[in-house]
PDB file of C-alpha atoms in Angstrom:
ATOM      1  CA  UNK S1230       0.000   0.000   0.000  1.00 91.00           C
ATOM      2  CA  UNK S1231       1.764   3.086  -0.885  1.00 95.00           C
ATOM      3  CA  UNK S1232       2.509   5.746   1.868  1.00 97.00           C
ATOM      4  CA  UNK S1233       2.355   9.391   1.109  1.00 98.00           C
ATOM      5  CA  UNK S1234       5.048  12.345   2.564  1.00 98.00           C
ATOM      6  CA  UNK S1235       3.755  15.967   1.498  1.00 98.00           C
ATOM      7  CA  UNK S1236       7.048  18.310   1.525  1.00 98.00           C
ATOM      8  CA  UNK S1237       6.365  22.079   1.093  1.00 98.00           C
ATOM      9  CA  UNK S1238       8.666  25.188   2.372  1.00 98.00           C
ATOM     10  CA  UNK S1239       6.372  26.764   4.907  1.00 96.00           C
ATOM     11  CA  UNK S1240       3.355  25.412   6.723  1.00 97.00           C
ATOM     12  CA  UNK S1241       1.073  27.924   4.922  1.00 97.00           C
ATOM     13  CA  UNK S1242       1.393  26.032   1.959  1.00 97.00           C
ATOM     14  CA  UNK S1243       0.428  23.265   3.297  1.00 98.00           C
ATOM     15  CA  UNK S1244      -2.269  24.461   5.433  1.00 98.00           C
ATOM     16  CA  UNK S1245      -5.407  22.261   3.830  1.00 98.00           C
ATOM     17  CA  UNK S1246      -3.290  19.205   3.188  1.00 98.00           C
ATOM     18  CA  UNK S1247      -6.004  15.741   4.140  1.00 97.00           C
ATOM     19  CA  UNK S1248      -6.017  14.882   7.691  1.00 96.00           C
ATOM     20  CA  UNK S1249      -3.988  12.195   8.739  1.00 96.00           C
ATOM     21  CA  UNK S1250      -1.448  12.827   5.652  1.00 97.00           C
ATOM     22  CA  UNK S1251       2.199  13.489   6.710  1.00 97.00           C
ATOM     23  CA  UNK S1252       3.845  16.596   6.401  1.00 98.00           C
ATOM     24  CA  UNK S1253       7.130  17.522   6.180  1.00 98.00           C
ATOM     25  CA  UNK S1254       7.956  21.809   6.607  1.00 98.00           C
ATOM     26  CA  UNK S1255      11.884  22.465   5.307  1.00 98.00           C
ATOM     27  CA  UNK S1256      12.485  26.096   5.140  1.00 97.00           C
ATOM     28  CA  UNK S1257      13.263  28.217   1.914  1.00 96.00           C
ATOM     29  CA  UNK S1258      16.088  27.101   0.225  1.00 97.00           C
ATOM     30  CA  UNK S1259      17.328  24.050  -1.696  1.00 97.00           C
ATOM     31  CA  UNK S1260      19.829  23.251   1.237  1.00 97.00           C
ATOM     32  CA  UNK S1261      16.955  23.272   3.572  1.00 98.00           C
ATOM     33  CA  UNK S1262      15.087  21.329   1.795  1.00 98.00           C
ATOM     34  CA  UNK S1263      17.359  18.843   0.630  1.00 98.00           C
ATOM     35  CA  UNK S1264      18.596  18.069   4.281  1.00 98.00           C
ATOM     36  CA  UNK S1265      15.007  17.890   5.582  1.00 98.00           C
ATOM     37  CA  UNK S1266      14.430  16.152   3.195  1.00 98.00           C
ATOM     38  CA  UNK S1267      17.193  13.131   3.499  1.00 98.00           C
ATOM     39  CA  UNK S1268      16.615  13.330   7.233  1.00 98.00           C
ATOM     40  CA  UNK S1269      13.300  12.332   7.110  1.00 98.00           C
ATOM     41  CA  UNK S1270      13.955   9.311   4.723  1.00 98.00           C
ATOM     42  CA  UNK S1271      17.053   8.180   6.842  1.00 97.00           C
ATOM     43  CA  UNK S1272      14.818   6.974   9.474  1.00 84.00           C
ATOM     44  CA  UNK S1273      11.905   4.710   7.767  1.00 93.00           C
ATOM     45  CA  UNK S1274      11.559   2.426   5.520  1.00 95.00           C
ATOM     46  CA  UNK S1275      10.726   4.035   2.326  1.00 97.00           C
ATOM     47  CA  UNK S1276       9.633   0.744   0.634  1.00 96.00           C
ATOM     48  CA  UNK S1277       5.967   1.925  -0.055  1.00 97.00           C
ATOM     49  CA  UNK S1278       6.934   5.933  -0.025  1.00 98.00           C
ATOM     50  CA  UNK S1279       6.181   8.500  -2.418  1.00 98.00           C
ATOM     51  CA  UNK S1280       6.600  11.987  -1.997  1.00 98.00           C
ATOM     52  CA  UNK S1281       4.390  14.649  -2.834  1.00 98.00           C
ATOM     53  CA  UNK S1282       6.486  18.629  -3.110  1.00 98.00           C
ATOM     54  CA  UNK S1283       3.467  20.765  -3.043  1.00 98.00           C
ATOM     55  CA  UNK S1284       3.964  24.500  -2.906  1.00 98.00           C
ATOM     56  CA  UNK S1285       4.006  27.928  -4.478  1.00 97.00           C
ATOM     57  CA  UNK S1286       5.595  28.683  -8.090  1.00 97.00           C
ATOM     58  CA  UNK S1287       6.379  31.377  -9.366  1.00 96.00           C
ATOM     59  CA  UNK S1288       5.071  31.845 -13.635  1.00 96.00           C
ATOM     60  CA  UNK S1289       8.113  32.919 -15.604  1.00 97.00           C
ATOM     61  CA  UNK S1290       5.862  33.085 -18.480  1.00 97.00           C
ATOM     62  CA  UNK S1291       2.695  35.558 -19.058  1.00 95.00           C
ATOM     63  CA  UNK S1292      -0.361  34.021 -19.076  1.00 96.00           C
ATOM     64  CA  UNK S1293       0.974  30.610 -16.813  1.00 97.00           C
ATOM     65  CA  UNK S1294      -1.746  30.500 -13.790  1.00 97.00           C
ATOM     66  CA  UNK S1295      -3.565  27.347 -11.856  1.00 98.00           C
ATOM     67  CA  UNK S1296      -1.677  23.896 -10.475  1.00 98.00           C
ATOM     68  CA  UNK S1297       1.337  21.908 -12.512  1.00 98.00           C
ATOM     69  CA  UNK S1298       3.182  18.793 -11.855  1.00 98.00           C
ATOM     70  CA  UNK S1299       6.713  19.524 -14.050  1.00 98.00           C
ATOM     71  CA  UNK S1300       8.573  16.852 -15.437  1.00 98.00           C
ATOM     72  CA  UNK S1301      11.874  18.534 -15.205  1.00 98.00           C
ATOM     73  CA  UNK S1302      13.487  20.560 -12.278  1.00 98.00           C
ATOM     74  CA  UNK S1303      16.843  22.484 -13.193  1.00 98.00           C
ATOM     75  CA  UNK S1304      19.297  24.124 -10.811  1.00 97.00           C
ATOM     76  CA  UNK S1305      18.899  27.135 -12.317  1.00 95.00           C
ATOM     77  CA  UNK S1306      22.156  28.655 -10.219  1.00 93.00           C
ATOM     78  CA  UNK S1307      24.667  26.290 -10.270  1.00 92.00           C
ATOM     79  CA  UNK S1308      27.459  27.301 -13.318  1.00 93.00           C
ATOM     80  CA  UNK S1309      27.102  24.011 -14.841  1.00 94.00           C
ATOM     81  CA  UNK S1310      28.827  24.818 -17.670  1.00 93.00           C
ATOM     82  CA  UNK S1311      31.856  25.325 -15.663  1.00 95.00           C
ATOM     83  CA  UNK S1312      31.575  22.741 -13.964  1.00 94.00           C
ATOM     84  CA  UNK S1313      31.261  20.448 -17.095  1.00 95.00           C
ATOM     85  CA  UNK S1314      34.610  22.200 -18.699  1.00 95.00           C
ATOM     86  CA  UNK S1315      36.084  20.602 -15.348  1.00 96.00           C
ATOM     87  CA  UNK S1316      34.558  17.129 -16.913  1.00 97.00           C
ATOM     88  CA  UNK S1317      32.393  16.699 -13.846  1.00 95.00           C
ATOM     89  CA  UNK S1318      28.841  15.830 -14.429  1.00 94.00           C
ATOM     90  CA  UNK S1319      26.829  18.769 -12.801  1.00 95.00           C
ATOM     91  CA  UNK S1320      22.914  16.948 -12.399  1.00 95.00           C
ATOM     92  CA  UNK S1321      21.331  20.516 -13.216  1.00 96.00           C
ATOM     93  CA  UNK S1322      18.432  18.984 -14.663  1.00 97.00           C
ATOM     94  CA  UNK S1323      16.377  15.945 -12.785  1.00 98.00           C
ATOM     95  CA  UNK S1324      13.569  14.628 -14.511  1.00 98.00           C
ATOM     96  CA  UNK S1325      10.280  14.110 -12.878  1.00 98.00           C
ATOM     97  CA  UNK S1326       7.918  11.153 -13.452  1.00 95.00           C
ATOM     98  CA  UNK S1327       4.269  11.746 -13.824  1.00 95.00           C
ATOM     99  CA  UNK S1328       4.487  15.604 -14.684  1.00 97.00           C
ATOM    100  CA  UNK S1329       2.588  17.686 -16.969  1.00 98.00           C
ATOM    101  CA  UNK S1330       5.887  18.526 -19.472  1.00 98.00           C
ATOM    102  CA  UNK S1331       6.201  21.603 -17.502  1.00 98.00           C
ATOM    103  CA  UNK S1332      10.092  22.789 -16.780  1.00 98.00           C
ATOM    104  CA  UNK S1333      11.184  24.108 -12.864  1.00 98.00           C
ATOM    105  CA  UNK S1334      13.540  26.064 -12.223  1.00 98.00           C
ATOM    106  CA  UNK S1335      14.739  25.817  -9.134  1.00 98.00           C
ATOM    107  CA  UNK S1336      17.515  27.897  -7.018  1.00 96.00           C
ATOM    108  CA  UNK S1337      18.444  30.360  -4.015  1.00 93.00           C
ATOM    109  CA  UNK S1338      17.183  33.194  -5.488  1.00 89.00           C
ATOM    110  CA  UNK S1339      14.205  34.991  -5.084  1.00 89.00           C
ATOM    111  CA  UNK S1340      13.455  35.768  -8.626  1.00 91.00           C
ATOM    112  CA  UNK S1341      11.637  39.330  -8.620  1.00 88.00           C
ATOM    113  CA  UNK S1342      14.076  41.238 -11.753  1.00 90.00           C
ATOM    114  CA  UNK S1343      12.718  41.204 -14.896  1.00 92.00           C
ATOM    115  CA  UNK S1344      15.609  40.389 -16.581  1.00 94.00           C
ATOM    116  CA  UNK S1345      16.469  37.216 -14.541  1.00 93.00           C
ATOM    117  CA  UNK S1346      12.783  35.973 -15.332  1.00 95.00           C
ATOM    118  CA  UNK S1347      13.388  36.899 -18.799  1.00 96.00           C
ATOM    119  CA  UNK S1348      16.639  34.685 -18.989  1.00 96.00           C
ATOM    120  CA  UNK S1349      15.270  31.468 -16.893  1.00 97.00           C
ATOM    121  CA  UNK S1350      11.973  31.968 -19.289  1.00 97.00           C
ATOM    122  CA  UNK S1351      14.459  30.652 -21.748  1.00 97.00           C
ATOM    123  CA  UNK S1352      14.851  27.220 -20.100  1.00 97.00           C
ATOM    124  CA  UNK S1353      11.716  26.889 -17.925  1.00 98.00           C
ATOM    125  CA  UNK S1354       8.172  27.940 -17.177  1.00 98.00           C
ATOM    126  CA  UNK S1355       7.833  28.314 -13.483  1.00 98.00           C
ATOM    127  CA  UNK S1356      10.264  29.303 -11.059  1.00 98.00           C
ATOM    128  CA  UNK S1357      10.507  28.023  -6.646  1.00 97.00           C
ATOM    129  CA  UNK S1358      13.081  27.446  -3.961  1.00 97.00           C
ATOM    130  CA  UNK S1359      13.290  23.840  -3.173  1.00 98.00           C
ATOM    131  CA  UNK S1360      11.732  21.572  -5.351  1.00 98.00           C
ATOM    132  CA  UNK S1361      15.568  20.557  -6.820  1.00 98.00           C
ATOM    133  CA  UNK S1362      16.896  19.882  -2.985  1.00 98.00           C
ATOM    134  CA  UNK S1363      13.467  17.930  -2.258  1.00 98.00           C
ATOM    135  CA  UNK S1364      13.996  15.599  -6.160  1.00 98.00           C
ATOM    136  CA  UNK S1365      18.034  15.188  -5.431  1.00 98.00           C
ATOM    137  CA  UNK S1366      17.402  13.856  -1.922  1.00 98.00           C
ATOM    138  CA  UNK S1367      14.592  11.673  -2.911  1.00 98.00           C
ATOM    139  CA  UNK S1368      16.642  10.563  -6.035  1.00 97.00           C
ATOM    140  CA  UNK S1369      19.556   9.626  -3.578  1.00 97.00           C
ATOM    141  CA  UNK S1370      17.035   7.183  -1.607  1.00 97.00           C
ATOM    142  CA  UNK S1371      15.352   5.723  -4.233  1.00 97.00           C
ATOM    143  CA  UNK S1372      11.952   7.406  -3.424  1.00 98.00           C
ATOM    144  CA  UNK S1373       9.431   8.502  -6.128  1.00 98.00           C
ATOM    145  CA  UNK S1374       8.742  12.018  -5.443  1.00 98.00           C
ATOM    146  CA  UNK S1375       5.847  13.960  -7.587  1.00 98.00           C
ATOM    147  CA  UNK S1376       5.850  17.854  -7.588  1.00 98.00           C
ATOM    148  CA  UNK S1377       3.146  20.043  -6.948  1.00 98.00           C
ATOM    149  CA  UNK S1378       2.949  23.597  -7.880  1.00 98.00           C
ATOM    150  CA  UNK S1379       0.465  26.560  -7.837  1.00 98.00           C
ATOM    151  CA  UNK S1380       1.361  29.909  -9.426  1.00 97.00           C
ATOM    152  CA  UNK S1381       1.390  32.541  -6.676  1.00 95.00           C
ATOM    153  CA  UNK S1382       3.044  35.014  -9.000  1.00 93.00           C
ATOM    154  CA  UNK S1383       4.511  36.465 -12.275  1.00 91.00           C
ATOM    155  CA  UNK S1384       7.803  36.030 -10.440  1.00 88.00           C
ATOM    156  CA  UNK S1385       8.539  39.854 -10.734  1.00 87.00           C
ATOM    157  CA  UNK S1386       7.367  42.638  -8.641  1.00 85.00           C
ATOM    158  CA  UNK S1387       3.643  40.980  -7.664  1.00 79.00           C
ATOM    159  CA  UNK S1388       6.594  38.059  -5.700  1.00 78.00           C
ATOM    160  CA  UNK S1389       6.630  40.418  -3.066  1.00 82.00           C
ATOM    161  CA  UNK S1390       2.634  40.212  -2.393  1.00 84.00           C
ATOM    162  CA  UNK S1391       3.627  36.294  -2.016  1.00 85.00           C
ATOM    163  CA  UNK S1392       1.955  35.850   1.533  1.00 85.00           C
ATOM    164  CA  UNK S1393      -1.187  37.427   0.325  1.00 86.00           C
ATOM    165  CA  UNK S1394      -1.423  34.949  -2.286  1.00 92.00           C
ATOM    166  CA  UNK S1395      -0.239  31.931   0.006  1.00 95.00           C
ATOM    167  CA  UNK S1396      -3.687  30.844   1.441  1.00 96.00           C
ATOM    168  CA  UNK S1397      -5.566  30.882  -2.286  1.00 96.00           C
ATOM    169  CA  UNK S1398      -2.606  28.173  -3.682  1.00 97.00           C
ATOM    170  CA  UNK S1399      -2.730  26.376  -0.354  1.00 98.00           C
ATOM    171  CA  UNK S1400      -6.444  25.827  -1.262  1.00 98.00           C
ATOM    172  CA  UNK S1401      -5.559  24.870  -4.485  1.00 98.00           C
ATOM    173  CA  UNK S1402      -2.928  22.362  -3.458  1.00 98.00           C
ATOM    174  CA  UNK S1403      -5.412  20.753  -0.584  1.00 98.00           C
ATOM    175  CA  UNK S1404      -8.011  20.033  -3.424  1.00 98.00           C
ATOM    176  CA  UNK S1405      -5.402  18.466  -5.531  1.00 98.00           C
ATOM    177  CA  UNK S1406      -4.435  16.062  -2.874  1.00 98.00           C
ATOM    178  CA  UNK S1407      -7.800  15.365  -1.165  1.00 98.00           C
ATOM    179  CA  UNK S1408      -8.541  13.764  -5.016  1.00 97.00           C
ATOM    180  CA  UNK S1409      -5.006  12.531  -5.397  1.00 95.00           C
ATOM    181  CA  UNK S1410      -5.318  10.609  -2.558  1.00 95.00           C
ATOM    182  CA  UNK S1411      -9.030   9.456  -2.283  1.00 88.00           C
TER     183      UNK S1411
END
């Protein structure tokens, strides 16, 4: 019987997760969540496990609104390509079974300039914190992990009205897992 492990950042964003459905608050950051993260699988048996990274997302793309599940999460800032002239593999990009085709990008920076969204709109459509700490760790146990993200913002300016918007995507994340999980 599978077993279910909701991840998300803050405890806001998982405010309407199902009752008796685990939860697992990291912090902002891919450190934080990728040593939350690895913590929490080092002590159970993840036979039956899946993870579930629900959260916020930021669009990097007009128009992107409502609830993906990407297929791909990149570090979006790591300098892979140096590291790759040093002919070490960098992982930037993890793939992500189940998603929607949608592209993450994922990194320590609070994207808000329009000229950073303009260059990771090259690579990706949505934009968070953790999701590439929360894939690596589960990658690194061998446990499925499925991602979960509702835009919150254009990832420019409106970021900053982020825990205005919290509540509405938490609501949106809740339904998606009361019928994910029924």
């Amino acid at each position: 019987m599978t077993e279910y492990l909701v991840v998300s950042a803050f405890r806001a964003e998982a405010k309407y997760v199902p009752e008796g459905v685990p939860v697992l608050v990291t912090g902002i950051g891919k450190t934080a969540a990728a040593v939350a993260v690895a913590k929490a699988l080092a002590g159970r048996d993840t036979t039956d496990l899946v993870v579930l990274n629900v959260g916020t997302t930021g669009a990097l793309r007009d128009g992107l609104t409502g609830l993906y599940l990407p297929s791909e999460v990149i570090n979006h800032d790591l300098n892979a390509d140096a590291i790759r002239a040093l002919g070490l593999d960098p992982q930037e990009s993890l793939q992500v079974e189940g998603g929607d085709g949608t592209v993450l990008a994922s990194g320590d920076v609070f994207v808000t300039d329009p000229i950073i969204r303009a260059r990771l709109a090259e690579r990706a459509h949505l934009v968070d914190m953790e999701a590439y700490g929360v894939v690596f760790a589960c990658r690194q146990f061998g446990v499925p992990v499925r991602l979960v993200k509702h835009v919150s913002d254009s990832a420019d300016e409106t970021a900053m009205d982020w825990p205005a918007q919290v509540d509405a995507s938490a609501k949106v994340l809740g339904e998606w897992l009361q019928a994910e999980l029924s």
